[in-house]
XYZ file of C-alpha atoms in Angstrom:
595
model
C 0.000 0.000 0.000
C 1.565 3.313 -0.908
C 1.417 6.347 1.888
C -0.663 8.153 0.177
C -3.793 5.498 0.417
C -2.852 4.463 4.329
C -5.825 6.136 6.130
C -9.371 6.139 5.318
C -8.852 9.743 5.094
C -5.977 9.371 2.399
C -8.361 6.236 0.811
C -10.911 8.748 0.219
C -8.719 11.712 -1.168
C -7.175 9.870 -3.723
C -10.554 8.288 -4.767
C -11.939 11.763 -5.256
C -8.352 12.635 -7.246
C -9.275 10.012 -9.562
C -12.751 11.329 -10.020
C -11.436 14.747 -10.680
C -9.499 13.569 -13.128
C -12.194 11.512 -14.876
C -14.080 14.186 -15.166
C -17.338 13.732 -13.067
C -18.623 15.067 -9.190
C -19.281 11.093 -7.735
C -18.740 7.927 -7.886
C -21.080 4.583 -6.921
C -19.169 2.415 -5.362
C -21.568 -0.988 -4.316
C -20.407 -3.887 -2.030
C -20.642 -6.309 -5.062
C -17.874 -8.110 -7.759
C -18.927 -8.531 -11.436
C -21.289 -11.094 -10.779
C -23.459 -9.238 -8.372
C -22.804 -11.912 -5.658
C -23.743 -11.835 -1.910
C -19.864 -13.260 -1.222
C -16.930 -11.325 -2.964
C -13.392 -12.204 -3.324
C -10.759 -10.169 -1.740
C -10.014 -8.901 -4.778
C -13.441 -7.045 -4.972
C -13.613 -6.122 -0.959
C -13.927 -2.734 -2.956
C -16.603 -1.133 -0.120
C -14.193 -2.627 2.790
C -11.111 -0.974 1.491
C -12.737 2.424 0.724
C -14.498 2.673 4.237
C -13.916 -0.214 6.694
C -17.443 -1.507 6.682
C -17.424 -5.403 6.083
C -20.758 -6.648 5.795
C -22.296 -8.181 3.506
C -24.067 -5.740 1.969
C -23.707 -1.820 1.162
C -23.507 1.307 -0.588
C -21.246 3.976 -0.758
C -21.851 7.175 -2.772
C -18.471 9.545 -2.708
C -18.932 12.903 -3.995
C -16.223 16.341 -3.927
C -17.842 17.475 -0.552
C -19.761 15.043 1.327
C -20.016 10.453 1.438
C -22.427 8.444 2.600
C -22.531 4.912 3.430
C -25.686 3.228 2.974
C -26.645 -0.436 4.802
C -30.027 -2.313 6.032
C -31.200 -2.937 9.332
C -28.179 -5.791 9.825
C -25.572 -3.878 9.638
C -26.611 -0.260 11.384
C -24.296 -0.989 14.972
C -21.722 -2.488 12.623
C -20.971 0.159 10.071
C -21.392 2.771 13.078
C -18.415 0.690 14.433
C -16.017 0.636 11.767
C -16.697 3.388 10.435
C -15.460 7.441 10.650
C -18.164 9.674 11.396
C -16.255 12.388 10.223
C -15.596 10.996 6.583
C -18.922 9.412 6.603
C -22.888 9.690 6.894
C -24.496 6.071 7.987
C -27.696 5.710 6.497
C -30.274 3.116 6.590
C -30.971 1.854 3.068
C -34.606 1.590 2.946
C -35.578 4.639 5.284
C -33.391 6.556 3.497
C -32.740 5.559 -0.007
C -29.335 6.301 -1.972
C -31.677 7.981 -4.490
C -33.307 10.216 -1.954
C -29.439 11.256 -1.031
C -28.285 12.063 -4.591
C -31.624 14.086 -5.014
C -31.134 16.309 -2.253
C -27.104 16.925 -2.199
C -26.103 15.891 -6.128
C -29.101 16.555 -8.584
C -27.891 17.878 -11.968
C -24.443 16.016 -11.493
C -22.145 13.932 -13.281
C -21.778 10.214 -11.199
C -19.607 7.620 -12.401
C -20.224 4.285 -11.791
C -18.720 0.833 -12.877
C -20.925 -1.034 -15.357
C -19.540 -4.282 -13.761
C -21.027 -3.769 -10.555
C -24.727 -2.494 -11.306
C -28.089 -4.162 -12.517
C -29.366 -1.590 -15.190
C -32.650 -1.350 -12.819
C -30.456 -0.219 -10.035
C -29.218 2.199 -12.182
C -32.608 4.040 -13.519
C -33.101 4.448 -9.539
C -30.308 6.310 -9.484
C -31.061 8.192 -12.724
C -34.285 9.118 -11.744
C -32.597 10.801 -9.163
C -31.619 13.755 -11.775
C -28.033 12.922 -12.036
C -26.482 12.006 -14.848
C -24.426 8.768 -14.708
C -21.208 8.498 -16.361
C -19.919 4.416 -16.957
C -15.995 4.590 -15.804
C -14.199 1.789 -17.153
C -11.628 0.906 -15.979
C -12.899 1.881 -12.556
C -11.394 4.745 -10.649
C -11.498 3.108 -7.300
C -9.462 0.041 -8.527
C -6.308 2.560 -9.631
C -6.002 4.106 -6.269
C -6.244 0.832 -4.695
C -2.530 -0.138 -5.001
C -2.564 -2.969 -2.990
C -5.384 -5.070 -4.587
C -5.401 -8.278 -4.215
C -5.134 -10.672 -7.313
C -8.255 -12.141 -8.810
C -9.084 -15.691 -7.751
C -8.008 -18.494 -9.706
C -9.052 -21.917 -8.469
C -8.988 -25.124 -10.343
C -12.345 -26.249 -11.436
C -13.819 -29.447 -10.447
C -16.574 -31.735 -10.784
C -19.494 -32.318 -8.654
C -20.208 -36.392 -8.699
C -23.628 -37.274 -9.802
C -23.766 -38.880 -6.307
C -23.884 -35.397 -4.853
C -26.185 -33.481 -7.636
C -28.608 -35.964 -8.438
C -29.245 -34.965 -12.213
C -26.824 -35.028 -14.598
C -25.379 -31.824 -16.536
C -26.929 -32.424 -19.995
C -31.026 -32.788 -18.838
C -30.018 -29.716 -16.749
C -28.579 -27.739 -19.775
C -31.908 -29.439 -21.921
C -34.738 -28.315 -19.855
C -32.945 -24.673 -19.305
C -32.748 -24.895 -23.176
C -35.902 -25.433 -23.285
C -37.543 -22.893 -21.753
C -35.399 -20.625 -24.244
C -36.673 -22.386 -27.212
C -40.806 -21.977 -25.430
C -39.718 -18.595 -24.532
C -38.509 -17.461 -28.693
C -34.996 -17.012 -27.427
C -31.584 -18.003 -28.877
C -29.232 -17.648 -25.549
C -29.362 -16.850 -22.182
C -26.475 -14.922 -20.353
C -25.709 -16.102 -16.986
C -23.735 -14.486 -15.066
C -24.288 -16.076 -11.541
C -21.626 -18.487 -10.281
C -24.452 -20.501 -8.725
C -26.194 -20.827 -11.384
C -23.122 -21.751 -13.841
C -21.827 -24.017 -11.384
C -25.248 -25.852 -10.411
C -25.745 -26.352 -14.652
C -22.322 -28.194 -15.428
C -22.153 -29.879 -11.985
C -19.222 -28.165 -11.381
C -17.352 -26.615 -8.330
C -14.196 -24.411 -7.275
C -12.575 -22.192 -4.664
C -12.637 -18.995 -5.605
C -14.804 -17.358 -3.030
C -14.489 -18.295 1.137
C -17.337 -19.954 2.508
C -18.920 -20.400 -1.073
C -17.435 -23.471 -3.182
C -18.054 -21.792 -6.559
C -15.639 -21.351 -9.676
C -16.116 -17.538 -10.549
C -17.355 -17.719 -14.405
C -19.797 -16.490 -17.052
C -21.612 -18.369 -19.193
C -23.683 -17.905 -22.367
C -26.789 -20.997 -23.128
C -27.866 -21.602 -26.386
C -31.562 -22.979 -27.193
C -29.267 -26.085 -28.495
C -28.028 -26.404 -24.757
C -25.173 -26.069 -25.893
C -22.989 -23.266 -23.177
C -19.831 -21.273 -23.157
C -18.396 -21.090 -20.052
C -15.998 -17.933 -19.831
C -13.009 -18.215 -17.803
C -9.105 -18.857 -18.282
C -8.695 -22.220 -19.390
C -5.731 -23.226 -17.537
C -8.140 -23.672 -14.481
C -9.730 -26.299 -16.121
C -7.715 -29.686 -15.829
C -8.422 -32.738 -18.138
C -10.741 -34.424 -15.759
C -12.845 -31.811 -15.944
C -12.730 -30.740 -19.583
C -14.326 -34.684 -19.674
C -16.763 -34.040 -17.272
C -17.866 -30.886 -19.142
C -18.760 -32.864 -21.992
C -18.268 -31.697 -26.021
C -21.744 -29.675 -25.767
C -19.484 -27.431 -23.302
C -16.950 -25.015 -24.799
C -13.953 -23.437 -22.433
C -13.280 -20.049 -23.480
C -10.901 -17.222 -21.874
C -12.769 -14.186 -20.373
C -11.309 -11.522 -23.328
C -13.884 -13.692 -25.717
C -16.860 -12.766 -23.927
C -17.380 -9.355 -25.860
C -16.771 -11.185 -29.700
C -19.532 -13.953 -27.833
C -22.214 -11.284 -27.596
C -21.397 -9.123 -30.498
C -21.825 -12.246 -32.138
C -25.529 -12.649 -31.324
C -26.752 -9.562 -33.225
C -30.308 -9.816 -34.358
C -31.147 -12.593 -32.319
C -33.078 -12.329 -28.885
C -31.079 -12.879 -26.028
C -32.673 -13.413 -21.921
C -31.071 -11.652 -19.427
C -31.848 -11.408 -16.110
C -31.737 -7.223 -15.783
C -32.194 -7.525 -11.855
C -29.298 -9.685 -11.343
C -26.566 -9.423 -14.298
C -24.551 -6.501 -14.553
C -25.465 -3.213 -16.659
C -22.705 -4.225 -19.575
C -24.314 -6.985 -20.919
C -27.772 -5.871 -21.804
C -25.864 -2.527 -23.346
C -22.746 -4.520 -25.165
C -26.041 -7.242 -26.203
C -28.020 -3.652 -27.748
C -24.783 -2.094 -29.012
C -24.642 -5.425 -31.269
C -28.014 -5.320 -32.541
C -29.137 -8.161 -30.397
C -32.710 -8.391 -29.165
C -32.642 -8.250 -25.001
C -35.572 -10.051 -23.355
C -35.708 -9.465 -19.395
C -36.309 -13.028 -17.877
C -35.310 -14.847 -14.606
C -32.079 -16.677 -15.483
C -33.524 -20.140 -15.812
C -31.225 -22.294 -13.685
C -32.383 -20.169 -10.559
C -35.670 -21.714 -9.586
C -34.520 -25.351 -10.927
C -31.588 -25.005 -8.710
C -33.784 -23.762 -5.515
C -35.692 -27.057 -5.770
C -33.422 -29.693 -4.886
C -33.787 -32.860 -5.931
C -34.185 -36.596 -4.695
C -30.310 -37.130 -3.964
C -29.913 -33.005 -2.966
C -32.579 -33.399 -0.511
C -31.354 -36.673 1.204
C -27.406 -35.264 0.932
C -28.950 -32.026 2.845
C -30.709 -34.943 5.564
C -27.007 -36.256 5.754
C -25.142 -33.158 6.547
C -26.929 -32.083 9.250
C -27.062 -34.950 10.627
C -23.180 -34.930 10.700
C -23.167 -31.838 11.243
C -25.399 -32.310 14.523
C -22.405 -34.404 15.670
C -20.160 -31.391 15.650
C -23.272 -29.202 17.311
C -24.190 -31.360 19.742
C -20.133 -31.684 21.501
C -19.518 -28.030 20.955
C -23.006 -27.257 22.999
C -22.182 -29.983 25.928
C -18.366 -28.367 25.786
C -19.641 -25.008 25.982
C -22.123 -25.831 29.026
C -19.394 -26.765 30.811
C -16.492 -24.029 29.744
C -18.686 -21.092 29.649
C -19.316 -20.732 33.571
C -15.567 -21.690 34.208
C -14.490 -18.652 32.050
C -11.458 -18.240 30.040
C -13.132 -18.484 26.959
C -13.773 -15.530 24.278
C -16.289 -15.109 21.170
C -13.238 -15.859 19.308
C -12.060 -19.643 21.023
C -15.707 -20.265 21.233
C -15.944 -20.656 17.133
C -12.880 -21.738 16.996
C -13.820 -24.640 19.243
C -16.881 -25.590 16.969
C -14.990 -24.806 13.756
C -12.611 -27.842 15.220
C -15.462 -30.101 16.039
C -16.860 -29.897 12.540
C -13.451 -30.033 10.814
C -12.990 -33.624 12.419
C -15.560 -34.668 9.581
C -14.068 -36.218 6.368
C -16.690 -34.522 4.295
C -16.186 -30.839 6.457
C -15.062 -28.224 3.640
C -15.137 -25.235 5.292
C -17.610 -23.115 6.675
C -20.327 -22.109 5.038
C -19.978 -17.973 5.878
C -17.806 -16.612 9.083
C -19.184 -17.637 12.097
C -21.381 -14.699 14.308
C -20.011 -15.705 17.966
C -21.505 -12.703 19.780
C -21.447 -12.497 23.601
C -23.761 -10.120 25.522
C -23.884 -6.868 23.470
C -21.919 -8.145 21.014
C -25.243 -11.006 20.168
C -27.363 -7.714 19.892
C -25.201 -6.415 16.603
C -27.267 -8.640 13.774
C -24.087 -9.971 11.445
C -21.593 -9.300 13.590
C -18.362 -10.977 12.803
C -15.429 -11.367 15.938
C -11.815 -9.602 15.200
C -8.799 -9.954 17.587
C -9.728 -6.002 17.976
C -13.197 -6.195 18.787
C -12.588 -10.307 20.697
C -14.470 -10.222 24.029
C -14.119 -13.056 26.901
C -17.315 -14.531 27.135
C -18.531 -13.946 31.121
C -20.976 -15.373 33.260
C -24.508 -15.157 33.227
C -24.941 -13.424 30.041
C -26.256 -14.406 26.659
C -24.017 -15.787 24.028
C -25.271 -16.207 20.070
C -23.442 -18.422 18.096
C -24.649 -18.645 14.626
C -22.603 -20.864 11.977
C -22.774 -23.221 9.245
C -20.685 -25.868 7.716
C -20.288 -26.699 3.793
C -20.092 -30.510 2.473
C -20.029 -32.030 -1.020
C -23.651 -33.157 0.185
C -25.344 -30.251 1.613
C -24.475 -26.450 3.318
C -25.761 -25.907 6.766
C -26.381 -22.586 8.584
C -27.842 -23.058 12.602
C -28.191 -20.556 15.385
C -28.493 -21.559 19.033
C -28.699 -18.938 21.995
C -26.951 -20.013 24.953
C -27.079 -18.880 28.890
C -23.827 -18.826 29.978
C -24.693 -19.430 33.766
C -23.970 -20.495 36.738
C -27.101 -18.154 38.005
C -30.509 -18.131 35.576
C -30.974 -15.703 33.457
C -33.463 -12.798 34.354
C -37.821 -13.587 33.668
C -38.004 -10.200 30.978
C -34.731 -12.226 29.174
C -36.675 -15.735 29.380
C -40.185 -14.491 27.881
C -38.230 -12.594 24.868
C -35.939 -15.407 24.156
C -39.499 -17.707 24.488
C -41.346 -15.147 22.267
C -38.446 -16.004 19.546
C -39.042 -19.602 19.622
C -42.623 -19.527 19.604
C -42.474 -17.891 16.445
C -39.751 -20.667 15.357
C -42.512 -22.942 16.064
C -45.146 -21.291 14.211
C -43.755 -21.354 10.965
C -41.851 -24.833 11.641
C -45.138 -26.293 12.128
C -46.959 -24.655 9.301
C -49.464 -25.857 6.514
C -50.136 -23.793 3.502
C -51.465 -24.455 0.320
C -49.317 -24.381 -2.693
C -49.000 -20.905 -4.396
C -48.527 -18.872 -1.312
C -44.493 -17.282 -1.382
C -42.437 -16.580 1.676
C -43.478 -12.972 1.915
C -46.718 -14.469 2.980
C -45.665 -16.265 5.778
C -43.348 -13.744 7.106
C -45.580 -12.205 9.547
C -46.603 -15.607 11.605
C -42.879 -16.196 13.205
C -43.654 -12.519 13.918
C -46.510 -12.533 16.451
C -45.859 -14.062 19.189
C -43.152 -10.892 19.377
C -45.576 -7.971 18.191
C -47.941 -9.407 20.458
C -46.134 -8.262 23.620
C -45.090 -4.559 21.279
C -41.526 -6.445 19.734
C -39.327 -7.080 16.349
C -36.459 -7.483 14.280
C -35.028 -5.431 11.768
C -34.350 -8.281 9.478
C -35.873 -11.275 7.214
C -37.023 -14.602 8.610
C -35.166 -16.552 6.624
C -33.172 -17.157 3.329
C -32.850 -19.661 0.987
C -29.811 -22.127 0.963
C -28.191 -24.267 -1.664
C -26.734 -27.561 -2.369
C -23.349 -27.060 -1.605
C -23.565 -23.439 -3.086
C -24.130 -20.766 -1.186
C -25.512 -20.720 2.154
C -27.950 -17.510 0.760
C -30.059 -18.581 -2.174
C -32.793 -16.811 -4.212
C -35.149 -16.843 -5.375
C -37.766 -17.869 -2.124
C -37.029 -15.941 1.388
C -39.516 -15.335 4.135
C -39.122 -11.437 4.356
C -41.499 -8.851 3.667
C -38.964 -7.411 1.210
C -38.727 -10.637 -0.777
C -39.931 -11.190 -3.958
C -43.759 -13.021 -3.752
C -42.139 -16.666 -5.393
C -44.123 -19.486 -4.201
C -42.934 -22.134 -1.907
C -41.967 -25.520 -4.056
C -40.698 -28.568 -3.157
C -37.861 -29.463 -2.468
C -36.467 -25.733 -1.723
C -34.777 -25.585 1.559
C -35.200 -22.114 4.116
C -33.911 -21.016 7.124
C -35.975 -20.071 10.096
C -34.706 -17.339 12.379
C -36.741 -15.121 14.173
C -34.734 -13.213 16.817
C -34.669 -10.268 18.949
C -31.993 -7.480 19.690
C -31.865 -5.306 22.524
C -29.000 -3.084 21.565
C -25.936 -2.601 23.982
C -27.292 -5.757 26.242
C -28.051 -8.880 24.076
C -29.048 -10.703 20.903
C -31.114 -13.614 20.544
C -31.786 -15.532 17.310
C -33.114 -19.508 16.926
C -32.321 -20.641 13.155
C -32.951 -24.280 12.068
C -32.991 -25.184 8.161
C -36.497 -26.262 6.748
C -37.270 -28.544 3.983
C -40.471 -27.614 1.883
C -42.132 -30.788 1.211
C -45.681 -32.243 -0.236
C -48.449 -32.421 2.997
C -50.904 -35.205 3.082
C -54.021 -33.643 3.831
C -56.779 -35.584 3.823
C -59.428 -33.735 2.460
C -57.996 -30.299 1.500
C -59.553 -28.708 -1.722
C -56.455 -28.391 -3.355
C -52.671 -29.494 -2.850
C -50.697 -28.243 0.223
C -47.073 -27.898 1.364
C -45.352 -28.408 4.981
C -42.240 -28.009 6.333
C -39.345 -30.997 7.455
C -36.839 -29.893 10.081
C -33.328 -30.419 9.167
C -31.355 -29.190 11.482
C -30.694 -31.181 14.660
C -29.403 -29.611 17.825
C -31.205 -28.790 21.046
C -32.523 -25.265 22.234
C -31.437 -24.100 25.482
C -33.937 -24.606 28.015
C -32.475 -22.210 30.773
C -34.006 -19.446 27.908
C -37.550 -21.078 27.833
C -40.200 -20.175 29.817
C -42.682 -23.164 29.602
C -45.532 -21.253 30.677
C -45.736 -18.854 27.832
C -45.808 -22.367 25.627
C -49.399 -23.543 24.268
C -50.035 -27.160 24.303
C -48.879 -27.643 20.565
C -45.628 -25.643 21.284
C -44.763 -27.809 24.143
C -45.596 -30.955 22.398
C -43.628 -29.986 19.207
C -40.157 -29.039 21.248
C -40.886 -32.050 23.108
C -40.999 -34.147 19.288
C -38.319 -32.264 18.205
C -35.955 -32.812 21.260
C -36.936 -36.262 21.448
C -35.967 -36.744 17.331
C -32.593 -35.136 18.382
C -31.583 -37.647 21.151
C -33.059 -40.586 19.052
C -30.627 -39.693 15.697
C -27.554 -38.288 17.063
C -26.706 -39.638 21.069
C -25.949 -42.464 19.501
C -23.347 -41.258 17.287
C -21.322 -39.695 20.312
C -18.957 -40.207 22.642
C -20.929 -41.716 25.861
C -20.228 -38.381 27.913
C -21.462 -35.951 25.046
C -24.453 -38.638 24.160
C -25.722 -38.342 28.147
C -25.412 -34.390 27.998
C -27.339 -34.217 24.771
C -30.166 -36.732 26.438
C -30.178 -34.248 29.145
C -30.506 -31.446 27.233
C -33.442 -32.943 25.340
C -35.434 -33.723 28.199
C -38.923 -33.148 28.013
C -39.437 -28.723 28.944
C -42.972 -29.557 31.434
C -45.633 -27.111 31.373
């Protein structure tokens, strides 16, 4: 790193030199790569470098006189953390939009932004803020940034049929055809997921997320061109690939399109970056906004996805359950910290053959630390976890067979933990319950359901400033589109065979967070009777809640009786599977709750 970009301070300067220079009064600069990914590789940390926020998800807007940095309701305690107040204004991204911000302080300006890192819907928000975007290529931020990392560049590998259940070519054959239904020639896709999940492929160029980072173009023919250098692709897995399947460097990918003039071509605006729909128009080519067609496919996993995802947490309830009965015994000793704490269960799980890594950095949050939403430990912000206080441990695990993603609260004892702390921490898991134990027919989308792992909370005047839960892949990423439970989500409906998290939770800022996340399989519900066909949910994940944070007598009946199940189901599959010591703690810990 050169002096003159050692500070946030200098960072900024020299950003705003290179905008000078270019010629316009902003720049965009979004926490995103070229693929428009939730997970980034170092190389395109451009949001962390610039400001020292490093969650997930952001927006910074950098003009002569004034920045702002722009995140959701996750990340408000954690960009007020690492960030300077005096460089930059935190804003809340939904109660006060980017676009409001350019509107008020930059109307009737020149912005740059980097067509690489913005959906062309993103961008008419901006516009129709009344400034005038400029696209900067290359980008400004990357020539200041002296220090950047190299690209990834991971060997690409296959996925077994064992693991994805449907070979590559009736994947690439029913995509096709819904291009051929649709009157289209080619589809771009330019999500990793996606690519990867279509050629039963994998790689290593992201942490936490086993993807190869590539483009891809589909023909009607099923045929695909998958865009990235060549060298990464060994002779095992230029076999695997198949003939139908042509390996071509990156600097092709402009020819590729130009190529496709006067034919229609699908993109998916929302999610593929702004300079393919203009390079696609630029060549005469017809652009047809549609959902990339290996997204909802891909959300609906399979026979052999579904039982691989039954597997994993199974093994990686193993892991869970002798990091829990470790922790109930090291937490009231002291000694420990958030960081030996995940450290601890990031050892358990590695003693699995199949253990890959973990599926995104582990939240180990004690006391005020649990109340910060994605909070992630550093040796500078490292607390020792102390007694009688609430500890939030959420993690996840990745294996050729299935990605996991759990969230337990713990009491750290010796002493109980206060009544007002008890009925919260039982409001959470009643609404864990709720939607655990749903019916609903089939058309109705998470946004729907939402609300019901909501009330037991906004009964007693309560919430949380996030969505109830996510999808997650098949050894992709542990966030999948396109189904969520948030109110924010797009209305998809439930399938099949998708998987979802459920995690309710509640923050009291400065004292504690709590947050109860178990994976859910959609699945087919026989109801006798029922007028037309409904869906229910299958627990996957297998660990116990702590019962020093459950007040029984806020439970109904059905409540009780469903921990009970559950607790019961968790002794049954995985005591057996332990060491005697652990297995006797976990049958303990699964005791029936009472009334």
């Amino acid at each position: 790193m050169t002096p003159s970009a050692a500070t946030p301070a200098a960072r900024l300067a020299a950003l705003r030199a290179a905008l000078a220079a270019a010629g316009v009064d902003g720049f965009l600069v979004p926490r995103a790569d070229e693929h428009l990914g939730e997970y980034v590789p170092p190389s395109a940390e451009r949001l962390a470098w610039l400001t020292g926020f490093t969650g997930s998800a952001g927006l910074a807007v950098v003009l002569a006189d004034r920045a702002a940095l722009f995140t959701d309701g996750r990340y408000t305690l954690q960009a007020a953390q690492e960030t300077d107040p005096a460089l930059w204004e935190r804003r809340h991204i939904t109660e006060q939009p980017p676009q409001e911000w350019l509107q008020r302080h930059a109307a009737g300006r020149r912005i740059g932004y980097d067509p690489w890192l913005h959906p062309e819907p993103q961008l008419a928000r901006f516009e129709a803020a009344g400034v005038t975007l400029v696209p900067l290529e290359p980008n400004p931020l990357d020539t200041v940034w002296t220090d950047r990392p190299a690209p990834p560049a991971s060997p690409v590998v296959p996925h077994p049929l064992h693991y994805a259940g449907v070979p590559s070519s009736e994947k690439r054959e029913q995509a096709a055809a819904a291009l051929r239904a649709a009157g289209e020639a080619a589809c771009v896709l330019s999500d990793p997921a996606s690519v990867a999940w279509l050629l039963n492929i994998r790689g290593a160029d992201l942490p936490y997320t086993p993807l190869p980072l590539a483009f891809a173009l589909l023909g009607d023919d099923g045929a695909v061109d998958l865009f990235l250098d060549p060298a990464r692709v060994g002779a095992e897995t230029r076999a695997w690939l198949g003939n139908d399947v042509a390996v071509r460097p990156r600097a092709e990918l402009p020819a590729a399109l130009d190529a496709l003039s006067g034919r229609r071509v699908r993109v998916d605006v929302e999610a593929t970056p702004a300079w393919f729909p203009r390079r696609l128009r630029a060549a005469g080519a017809e652009v047809r906004a549609g959902e990339d067609p290996c997204r909802l496919p891909r959300a609906c996993k399979n026979a052999v996805e579904q039982a691989g995802a039954r597997a994993a947490h199974r093994r990686d309830a193993v892991a869970l359950a002798r990091f829990l009965a470790w922790f109930s015994e090291a937490a009231p000793r002291g000694g420990e910290s958030e960081m030996s704490a995940a450290a601890r269960l990031l050892a358990f799980r590695a003693e699995a053959p199949e253990f890959r890594g973990e599926s995104f950095p582990a939240i180990s949050g004690a006391g005020e630390h649990g109340a910060i939403v994605h909070y992630r430990v550093t040796p500078g912000s490292n607390r020792p976890i102390r007694a009688d206080e609430c500890y939030l441990i959420d993690s996840g695990a990745q294996y050729p067979d299935g990605t996991t993603d759990v969230t337990r609260t713990l009491w750290t004892g010796p002493g109980l933990p206060p009544e007002a702390l008890r009925e919260r921490a039982t409001r959470v898991l009643k609404g864990h319950i709720a939607l655990a134990t749903l019916r609903f027919p089939q058309g109705v989308a998470g946004p729907h359901l939402d609300a019901i792992a909501r009330r037991a909370l906004w009964d007693a005047g309560l919430d949380y400033d996030h969505g109830t839960g996510h999808g997650v892949g098949s050894y992709l990423s542990v966030h999948e589109g396109p189904a969520a439970f948030s109110r924010a989500a797009k209305p998809v409906p439930l399938r099949a065979g998708m998987i979802l998290s459920d995690e309710p939770g509640f923050y009291a800022p400065g004292e504690y967070g709590i947050r109860l996340e178990n994976l859910l399989l959609v699945r087919e519900a026989e109801t006798p009777g029922a007028a037309k066909p409904f869906l229910e949910f299958e627990t996957l994940t297998l660990a116990p809640f702590d019962r020093r944070l459950i007040a029984p007598r806020l439970l109904a009946a059905e409540e009780r009786a469903w921990l009970d199940a559950y607790h019961a189901r968790v002794a049954e599959e995985i005591a057996p599977l332990l060491d005697p010591a652990t297995a006797a703690w976990l049958r303990a810990a699964c005791a029936p709750i009472g009334a």
